[in-house]
PDB file of C-alpha atoms in Angstrom:
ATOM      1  CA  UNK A   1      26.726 -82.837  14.704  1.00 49.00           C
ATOM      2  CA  UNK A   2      27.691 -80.141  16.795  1.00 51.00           C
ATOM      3  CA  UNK A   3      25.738 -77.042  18.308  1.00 53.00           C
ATOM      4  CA  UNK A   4      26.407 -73.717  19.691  1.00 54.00           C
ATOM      5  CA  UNK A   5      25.826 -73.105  23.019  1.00 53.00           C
ATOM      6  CA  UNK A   6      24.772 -69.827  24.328  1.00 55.00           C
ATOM      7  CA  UNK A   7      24.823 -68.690  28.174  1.00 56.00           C
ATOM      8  CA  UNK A   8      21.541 -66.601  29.222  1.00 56.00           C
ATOM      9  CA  UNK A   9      23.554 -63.808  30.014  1.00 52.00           C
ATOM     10  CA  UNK A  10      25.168 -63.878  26.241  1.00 53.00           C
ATOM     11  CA  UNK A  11      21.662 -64.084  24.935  1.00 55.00           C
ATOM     12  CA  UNK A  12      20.910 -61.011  26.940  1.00 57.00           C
ATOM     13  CA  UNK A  13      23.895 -58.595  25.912  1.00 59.00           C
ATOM     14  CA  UNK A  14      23.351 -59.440  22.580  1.00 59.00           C
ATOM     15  CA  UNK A  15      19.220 -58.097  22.996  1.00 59.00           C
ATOM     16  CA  UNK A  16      20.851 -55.361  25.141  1.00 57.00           C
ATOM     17  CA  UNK A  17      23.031 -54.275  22.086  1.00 59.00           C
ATOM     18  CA  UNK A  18      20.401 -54.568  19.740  1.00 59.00           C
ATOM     19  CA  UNK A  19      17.736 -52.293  21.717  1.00 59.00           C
ATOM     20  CA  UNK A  20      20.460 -49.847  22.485  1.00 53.00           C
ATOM     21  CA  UNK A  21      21.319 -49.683  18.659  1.00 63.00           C
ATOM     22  CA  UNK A  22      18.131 -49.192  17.877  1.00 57.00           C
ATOM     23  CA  UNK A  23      17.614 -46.557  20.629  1.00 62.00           C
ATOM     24  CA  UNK A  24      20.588 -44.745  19.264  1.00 65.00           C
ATOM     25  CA  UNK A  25      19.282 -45.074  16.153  1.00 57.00           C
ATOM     26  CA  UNK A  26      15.605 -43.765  16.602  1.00 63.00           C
ATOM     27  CA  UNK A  27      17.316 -40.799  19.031  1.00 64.00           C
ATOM     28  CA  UNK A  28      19.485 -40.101  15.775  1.00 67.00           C
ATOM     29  CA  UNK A  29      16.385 -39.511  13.628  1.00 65.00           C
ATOM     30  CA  UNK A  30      14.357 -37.680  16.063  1.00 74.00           C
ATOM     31  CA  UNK A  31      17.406 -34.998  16.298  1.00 77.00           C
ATOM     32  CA  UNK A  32      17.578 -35.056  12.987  1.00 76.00           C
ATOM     33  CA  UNK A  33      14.220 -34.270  11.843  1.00 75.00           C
ATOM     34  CA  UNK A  34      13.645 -31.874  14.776  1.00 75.00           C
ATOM     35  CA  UNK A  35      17.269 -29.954  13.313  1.00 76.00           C
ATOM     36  CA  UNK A  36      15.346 -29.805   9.678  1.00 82.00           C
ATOM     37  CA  UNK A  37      11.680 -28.525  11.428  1.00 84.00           C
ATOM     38  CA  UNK A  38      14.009 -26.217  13.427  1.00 82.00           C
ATOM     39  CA  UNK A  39      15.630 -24.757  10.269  1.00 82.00           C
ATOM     40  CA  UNK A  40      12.956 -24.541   8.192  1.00 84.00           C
ATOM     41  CA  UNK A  41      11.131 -22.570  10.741  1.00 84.00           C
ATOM     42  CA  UNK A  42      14.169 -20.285  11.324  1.00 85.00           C
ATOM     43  CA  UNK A  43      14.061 -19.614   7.649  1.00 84.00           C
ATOM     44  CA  UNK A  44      10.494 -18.822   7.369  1.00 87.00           C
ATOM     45  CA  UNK A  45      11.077 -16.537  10.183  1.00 87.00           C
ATOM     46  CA  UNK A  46      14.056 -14.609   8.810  1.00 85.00           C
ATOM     47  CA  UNK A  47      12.433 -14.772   5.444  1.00 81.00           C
ATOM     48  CA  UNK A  48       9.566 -12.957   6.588  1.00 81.00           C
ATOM     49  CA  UNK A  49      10.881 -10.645   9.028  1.00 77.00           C
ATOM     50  CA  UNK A  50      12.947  -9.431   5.319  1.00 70.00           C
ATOM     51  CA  UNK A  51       9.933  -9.025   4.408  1.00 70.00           C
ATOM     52  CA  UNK A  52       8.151  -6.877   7.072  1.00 74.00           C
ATOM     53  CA  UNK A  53      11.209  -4.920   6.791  1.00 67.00           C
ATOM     54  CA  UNK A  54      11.627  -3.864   3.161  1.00 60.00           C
ATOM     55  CA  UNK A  55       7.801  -3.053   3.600  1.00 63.00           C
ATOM     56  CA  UNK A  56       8.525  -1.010   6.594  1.00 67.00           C
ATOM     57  CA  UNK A  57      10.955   0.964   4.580  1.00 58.00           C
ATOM     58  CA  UNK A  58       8.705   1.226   1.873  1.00 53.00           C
ATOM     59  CA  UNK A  59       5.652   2.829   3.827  1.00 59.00           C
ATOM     60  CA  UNK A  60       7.813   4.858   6.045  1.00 64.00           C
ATOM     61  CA  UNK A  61       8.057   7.377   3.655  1.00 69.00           C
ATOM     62  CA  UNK A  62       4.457   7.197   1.948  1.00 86.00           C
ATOM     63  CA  UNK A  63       4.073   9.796  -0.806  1.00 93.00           C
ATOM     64  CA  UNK A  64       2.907  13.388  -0.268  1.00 95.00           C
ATOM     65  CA  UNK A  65       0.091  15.096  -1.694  1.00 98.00           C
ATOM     66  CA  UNK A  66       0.133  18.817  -2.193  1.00 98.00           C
ATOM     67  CA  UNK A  67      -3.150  20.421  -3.887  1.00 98.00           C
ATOM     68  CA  UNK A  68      -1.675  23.248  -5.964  1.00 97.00           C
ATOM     69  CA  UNK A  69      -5.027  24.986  -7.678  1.00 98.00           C
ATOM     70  CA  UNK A  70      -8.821  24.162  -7.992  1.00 98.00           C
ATOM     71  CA  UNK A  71     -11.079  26.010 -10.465  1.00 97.00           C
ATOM     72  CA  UNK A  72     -14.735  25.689 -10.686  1.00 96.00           C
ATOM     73  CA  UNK A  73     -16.006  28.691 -13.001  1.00 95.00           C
ATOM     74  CA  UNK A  74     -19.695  27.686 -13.164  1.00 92.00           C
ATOM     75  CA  UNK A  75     -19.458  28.360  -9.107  1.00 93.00           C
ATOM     76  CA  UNK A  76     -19.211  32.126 -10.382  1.00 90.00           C
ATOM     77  CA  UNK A  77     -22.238  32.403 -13.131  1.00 87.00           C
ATOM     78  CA  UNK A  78     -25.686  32.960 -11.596  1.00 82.00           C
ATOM     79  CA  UNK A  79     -27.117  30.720 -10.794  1.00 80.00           C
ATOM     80  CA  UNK A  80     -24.219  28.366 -10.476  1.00 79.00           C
ATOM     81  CA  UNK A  81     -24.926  24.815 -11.724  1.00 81.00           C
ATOM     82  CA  UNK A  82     -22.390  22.165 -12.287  1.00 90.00           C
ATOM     83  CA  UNK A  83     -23.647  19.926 -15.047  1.00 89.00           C
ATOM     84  CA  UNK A  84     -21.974  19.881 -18.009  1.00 92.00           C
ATOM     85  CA  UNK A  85     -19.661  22.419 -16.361  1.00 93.00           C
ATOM     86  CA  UNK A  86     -15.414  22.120 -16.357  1.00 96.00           C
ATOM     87  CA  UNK A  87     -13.857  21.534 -12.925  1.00 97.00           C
ATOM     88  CA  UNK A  88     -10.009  21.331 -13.036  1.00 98.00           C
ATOM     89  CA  UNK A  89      -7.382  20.939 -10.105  1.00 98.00           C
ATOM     90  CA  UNK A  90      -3.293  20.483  -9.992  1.00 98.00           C
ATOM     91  CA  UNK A  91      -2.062  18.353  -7.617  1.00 98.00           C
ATOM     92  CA  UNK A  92       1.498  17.691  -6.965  1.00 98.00           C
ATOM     93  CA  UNK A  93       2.666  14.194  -6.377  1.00 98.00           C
ATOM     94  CA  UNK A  94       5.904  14.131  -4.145  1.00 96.00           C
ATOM     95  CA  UNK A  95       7.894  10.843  -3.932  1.00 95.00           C
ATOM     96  CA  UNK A  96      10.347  11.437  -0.811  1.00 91.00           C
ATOM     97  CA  UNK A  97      12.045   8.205  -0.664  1.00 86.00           C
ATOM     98  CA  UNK A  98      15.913   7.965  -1.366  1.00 83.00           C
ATOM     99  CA  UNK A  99      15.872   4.681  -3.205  1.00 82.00           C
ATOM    100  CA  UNK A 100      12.535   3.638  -3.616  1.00 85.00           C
ATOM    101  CA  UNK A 101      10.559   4.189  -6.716  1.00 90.00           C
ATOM    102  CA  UNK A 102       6.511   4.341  -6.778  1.00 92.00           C
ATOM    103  CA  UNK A 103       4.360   2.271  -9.760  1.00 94.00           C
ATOM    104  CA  UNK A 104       1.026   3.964 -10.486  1.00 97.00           C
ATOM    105  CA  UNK A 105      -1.737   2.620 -12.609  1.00 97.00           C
ATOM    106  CA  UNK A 106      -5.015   4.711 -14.045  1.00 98.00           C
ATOM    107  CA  UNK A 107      -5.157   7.749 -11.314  1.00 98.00           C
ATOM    108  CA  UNK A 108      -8.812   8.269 -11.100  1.00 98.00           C
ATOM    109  CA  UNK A 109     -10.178  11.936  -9.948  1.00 98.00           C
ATOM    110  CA  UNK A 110     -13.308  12.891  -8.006  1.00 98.00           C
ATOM    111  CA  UNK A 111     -15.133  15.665  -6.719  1.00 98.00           C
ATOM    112  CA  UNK A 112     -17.680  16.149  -3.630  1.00 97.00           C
ATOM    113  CA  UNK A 113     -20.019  19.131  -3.433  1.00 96.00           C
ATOM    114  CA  UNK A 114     -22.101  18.134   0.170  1.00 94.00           C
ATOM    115  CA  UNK A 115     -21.116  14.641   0.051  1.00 94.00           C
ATOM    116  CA  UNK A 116     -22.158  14.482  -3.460  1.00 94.00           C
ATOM    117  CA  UNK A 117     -20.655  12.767  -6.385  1.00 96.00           C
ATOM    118  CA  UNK A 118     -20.399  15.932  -8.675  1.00 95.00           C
ATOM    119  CA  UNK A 119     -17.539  14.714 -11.474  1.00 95.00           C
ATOM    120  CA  UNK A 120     -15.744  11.908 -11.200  1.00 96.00           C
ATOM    121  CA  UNK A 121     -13.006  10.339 -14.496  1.00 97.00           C
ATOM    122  CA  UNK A 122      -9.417   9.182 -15.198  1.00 97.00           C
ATOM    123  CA  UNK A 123      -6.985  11.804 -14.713  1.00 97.00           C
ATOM    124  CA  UNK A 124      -3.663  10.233 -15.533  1.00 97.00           C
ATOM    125  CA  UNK A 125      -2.218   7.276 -16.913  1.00 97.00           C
ATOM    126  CA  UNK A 126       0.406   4.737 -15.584  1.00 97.00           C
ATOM    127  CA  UNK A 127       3.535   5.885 -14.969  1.00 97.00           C
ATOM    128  CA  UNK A 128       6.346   5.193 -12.807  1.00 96.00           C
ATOM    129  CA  UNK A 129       7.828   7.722 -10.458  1.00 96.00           C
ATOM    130  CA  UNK A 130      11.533   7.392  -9.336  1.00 94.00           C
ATOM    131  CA  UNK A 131      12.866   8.281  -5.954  1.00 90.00           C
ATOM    132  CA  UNK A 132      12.833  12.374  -4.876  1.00 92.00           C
ATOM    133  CA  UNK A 133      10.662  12.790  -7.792  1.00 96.00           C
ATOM    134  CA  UNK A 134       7.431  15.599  -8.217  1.00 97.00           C
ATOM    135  CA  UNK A 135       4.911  14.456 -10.457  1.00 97.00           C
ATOM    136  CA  UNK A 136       2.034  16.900 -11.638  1.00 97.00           C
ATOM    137  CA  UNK A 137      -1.524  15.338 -11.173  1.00 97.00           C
ATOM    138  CA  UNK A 138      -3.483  17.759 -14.085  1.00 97.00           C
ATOM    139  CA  UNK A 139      -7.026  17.141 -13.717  1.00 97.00           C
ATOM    140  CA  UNK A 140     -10.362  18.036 -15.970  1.00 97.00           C
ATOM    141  CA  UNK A 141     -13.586  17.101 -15.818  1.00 97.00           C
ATOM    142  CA  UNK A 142     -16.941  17.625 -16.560  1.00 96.00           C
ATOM    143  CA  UNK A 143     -19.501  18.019 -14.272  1.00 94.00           C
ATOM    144  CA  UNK A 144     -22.187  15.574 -13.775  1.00 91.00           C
ATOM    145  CA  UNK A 145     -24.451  17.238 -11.286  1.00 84.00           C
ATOM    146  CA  UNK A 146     -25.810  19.344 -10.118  1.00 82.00           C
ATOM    147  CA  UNK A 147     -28.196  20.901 -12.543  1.00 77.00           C
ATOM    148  CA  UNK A 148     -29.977  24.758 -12.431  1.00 72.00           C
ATOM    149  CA  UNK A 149     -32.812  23.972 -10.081  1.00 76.00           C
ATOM    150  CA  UNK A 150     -31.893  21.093  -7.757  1.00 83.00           C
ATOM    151  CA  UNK A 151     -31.997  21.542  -4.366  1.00 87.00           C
ATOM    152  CA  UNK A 152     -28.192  21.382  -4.032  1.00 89.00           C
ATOM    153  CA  UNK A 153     -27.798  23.913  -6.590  1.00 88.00           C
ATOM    154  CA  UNK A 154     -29.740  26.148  -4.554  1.00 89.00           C
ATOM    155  CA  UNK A 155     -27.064  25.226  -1.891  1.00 92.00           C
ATOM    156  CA  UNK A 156     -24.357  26.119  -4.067  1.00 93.00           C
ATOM    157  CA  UNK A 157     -25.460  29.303  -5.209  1.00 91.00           C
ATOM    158  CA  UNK A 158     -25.922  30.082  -1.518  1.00 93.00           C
ATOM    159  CA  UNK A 159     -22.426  28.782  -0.808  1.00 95.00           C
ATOM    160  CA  UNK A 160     -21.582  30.945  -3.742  1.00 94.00           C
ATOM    161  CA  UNK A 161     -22.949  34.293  -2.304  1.00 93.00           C
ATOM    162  CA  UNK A 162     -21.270  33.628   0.806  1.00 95.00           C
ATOM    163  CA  UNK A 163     -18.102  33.676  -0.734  1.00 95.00           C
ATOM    164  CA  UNK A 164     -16.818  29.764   0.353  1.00 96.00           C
ATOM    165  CA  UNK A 165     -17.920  26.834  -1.464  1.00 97.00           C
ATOM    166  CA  UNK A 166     -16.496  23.312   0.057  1.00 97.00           C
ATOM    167  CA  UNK A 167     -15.482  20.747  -2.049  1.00 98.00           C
ATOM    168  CA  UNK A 168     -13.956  17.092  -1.171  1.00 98.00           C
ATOM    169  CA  UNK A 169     -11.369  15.985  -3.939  1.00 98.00           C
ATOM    170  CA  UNK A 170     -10.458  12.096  -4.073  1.00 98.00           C
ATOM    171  CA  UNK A 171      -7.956  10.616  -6.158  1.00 98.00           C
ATOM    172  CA  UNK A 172      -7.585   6.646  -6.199  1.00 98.00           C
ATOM    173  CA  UNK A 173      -5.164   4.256  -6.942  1.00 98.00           C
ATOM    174  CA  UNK A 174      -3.398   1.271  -7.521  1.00 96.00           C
ATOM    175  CA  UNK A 175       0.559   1.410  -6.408  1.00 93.00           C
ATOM    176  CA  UNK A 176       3.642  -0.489  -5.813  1.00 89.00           C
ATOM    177  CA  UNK A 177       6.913   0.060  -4.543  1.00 87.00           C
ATOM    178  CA  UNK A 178       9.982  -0.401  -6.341  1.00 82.00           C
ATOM    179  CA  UNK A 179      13.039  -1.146  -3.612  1.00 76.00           C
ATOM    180  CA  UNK A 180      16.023  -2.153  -6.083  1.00 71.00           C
ATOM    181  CA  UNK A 181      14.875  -4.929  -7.616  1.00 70.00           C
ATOM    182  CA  UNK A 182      12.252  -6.119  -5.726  1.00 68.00           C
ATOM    183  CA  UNK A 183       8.842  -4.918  -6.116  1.00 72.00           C
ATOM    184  CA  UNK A 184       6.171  -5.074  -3.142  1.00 70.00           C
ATOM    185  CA  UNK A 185       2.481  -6.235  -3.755  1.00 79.00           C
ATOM    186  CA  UNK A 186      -0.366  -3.665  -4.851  1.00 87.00           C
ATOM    187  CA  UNK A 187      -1.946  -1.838  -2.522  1.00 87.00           C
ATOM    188  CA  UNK A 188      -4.888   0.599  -3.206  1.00 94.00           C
ATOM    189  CA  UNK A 189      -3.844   4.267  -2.721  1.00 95.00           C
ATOM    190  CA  UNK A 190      -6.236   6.593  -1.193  1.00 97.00           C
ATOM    191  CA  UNK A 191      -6.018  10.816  -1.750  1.00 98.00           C
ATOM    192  CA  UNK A 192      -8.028  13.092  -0.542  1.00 98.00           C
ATOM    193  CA  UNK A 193      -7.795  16.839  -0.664  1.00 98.00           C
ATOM    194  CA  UNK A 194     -10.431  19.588   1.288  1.00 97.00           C
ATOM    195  CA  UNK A 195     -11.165  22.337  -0.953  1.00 97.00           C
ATOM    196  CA  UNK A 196     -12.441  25.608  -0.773  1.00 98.00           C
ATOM    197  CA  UNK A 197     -13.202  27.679  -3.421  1.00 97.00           C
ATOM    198  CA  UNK A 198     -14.608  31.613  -3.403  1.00 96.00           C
ATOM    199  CA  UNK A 199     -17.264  33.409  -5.270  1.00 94.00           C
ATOM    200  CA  UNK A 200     -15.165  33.298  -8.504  1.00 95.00           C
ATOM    201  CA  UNK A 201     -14.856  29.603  -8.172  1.00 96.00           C
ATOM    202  CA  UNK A 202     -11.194  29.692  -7.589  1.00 97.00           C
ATOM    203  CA  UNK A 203      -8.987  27.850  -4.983  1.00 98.00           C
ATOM    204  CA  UNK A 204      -8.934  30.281  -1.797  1.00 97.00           C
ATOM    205  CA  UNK A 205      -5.084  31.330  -0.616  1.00 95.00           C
ATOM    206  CA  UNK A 206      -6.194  29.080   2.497  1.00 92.00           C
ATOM    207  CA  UNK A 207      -6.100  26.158   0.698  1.00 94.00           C
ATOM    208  CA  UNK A 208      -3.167  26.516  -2.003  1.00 95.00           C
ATOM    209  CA  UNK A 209      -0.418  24.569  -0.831  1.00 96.00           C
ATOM    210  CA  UNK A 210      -2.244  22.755   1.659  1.00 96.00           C
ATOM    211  CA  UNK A 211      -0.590  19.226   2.016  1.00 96.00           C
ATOM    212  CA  UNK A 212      -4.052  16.094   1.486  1.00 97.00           C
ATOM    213  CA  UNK A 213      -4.379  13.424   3.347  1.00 96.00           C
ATOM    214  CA  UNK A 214      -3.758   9.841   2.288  1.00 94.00           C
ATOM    215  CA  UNK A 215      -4.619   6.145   3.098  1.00 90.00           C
ATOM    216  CA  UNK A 216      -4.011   2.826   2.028  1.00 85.00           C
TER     217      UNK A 216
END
């Protein structure tokens, strides 16, 4: 029967090798893993910095808001009472982008008199609007308040008399913007248009023309 002898310092490259193998080994994975976490956070990074950028395009150019007329005839019958009366407005819609398109759902209208909720409805369906494109906002409602006798109808005939009568016109609503192919999430569209009408109830010069503010 024969054996194998080993010298210590056999014994101990061998355990030397098989650490350092190991060693290399673990090292190898560690890079590894820390090359994936490393591109998968690069990726993420671009990815969203796309993002930010196409939006950034998108709401560089945000679209313009022009009111174009306002008519309130009841403001000119004495004494002037809203209810039940017709209050109509144009508003044009102006899309200034080169290659970016605008989705609109409902367009909802309001109308202020003193901070008051005076008519309020849908004014225009979805639609889409391409790039350097106008669209006409036609609004008509009905009045809701005030009626002959209320305190702000007293205001409003005063107003009346006076020859200026202040209105606040909002118009809401739900948008998206088309770049190429891509569309961006929803955001809530915000219009809002100061309005001053005269004794006849028509839109002063003043105002015609006069570019509204907007806000997301």
């Amino acid at each position: 029967m024969s054996s194998t002898f080993r010298s210590p310092v056999q014994t101990q490259t061998r355990s030397h090798r098989h650490r350092f193998s190991a060693s290399r080994v673990r090292n190898s994975l560690t890079t590894r893993f820390a090359k994936c976490i490393c591109s998968v956070f690069l990726s993420l990074l671009l990815f969203a910095g796309v993002i930010v950028f196409i939006l950034w395009l998108s709401l560089r150019h945000r679209p313009r808001f022009y009111l174009s007329s306002f008519s309130v005839p009841a403001v000119a019958q004495p004494p002037p009472a809203l209810l039940n009366s017709p209050i109509s407005f144009n508003v044009t819609d102006r899309n200034p982008n080169g290659n970016i398109g605008i989705y609109y759902d409902v367009v909802y209208g309001s109308v202020y008199y003193k901070g008051q909720l005076v008519g309020s409805g849908p004014v225009l369906n979805p639609f889409y609007q391409p790039h350097k494109n106008t669209t006409v906002v036609v609004g008509d409602l009905i009045g809701t308040a005030p009626a002959a006798g209320d305190a702000l109808a007293a205001a409003l005939s005063g107003d009346a008399a006076a020859g200026r009568v202040e209105f606040r016109l909002e118009l809401k609503s739900v948008i998206r913007f088309r770049v190429r192919t891509w569309d961006t999430h929803h955001h809530t569209l915000h219009v809002q248009c100061d309005v001053v009408v005269g004794s006849d109830g028509n839109l002063l010069a003043e105002n015609r023309g006069k570019r509204c503010s907007i806000y997301f």
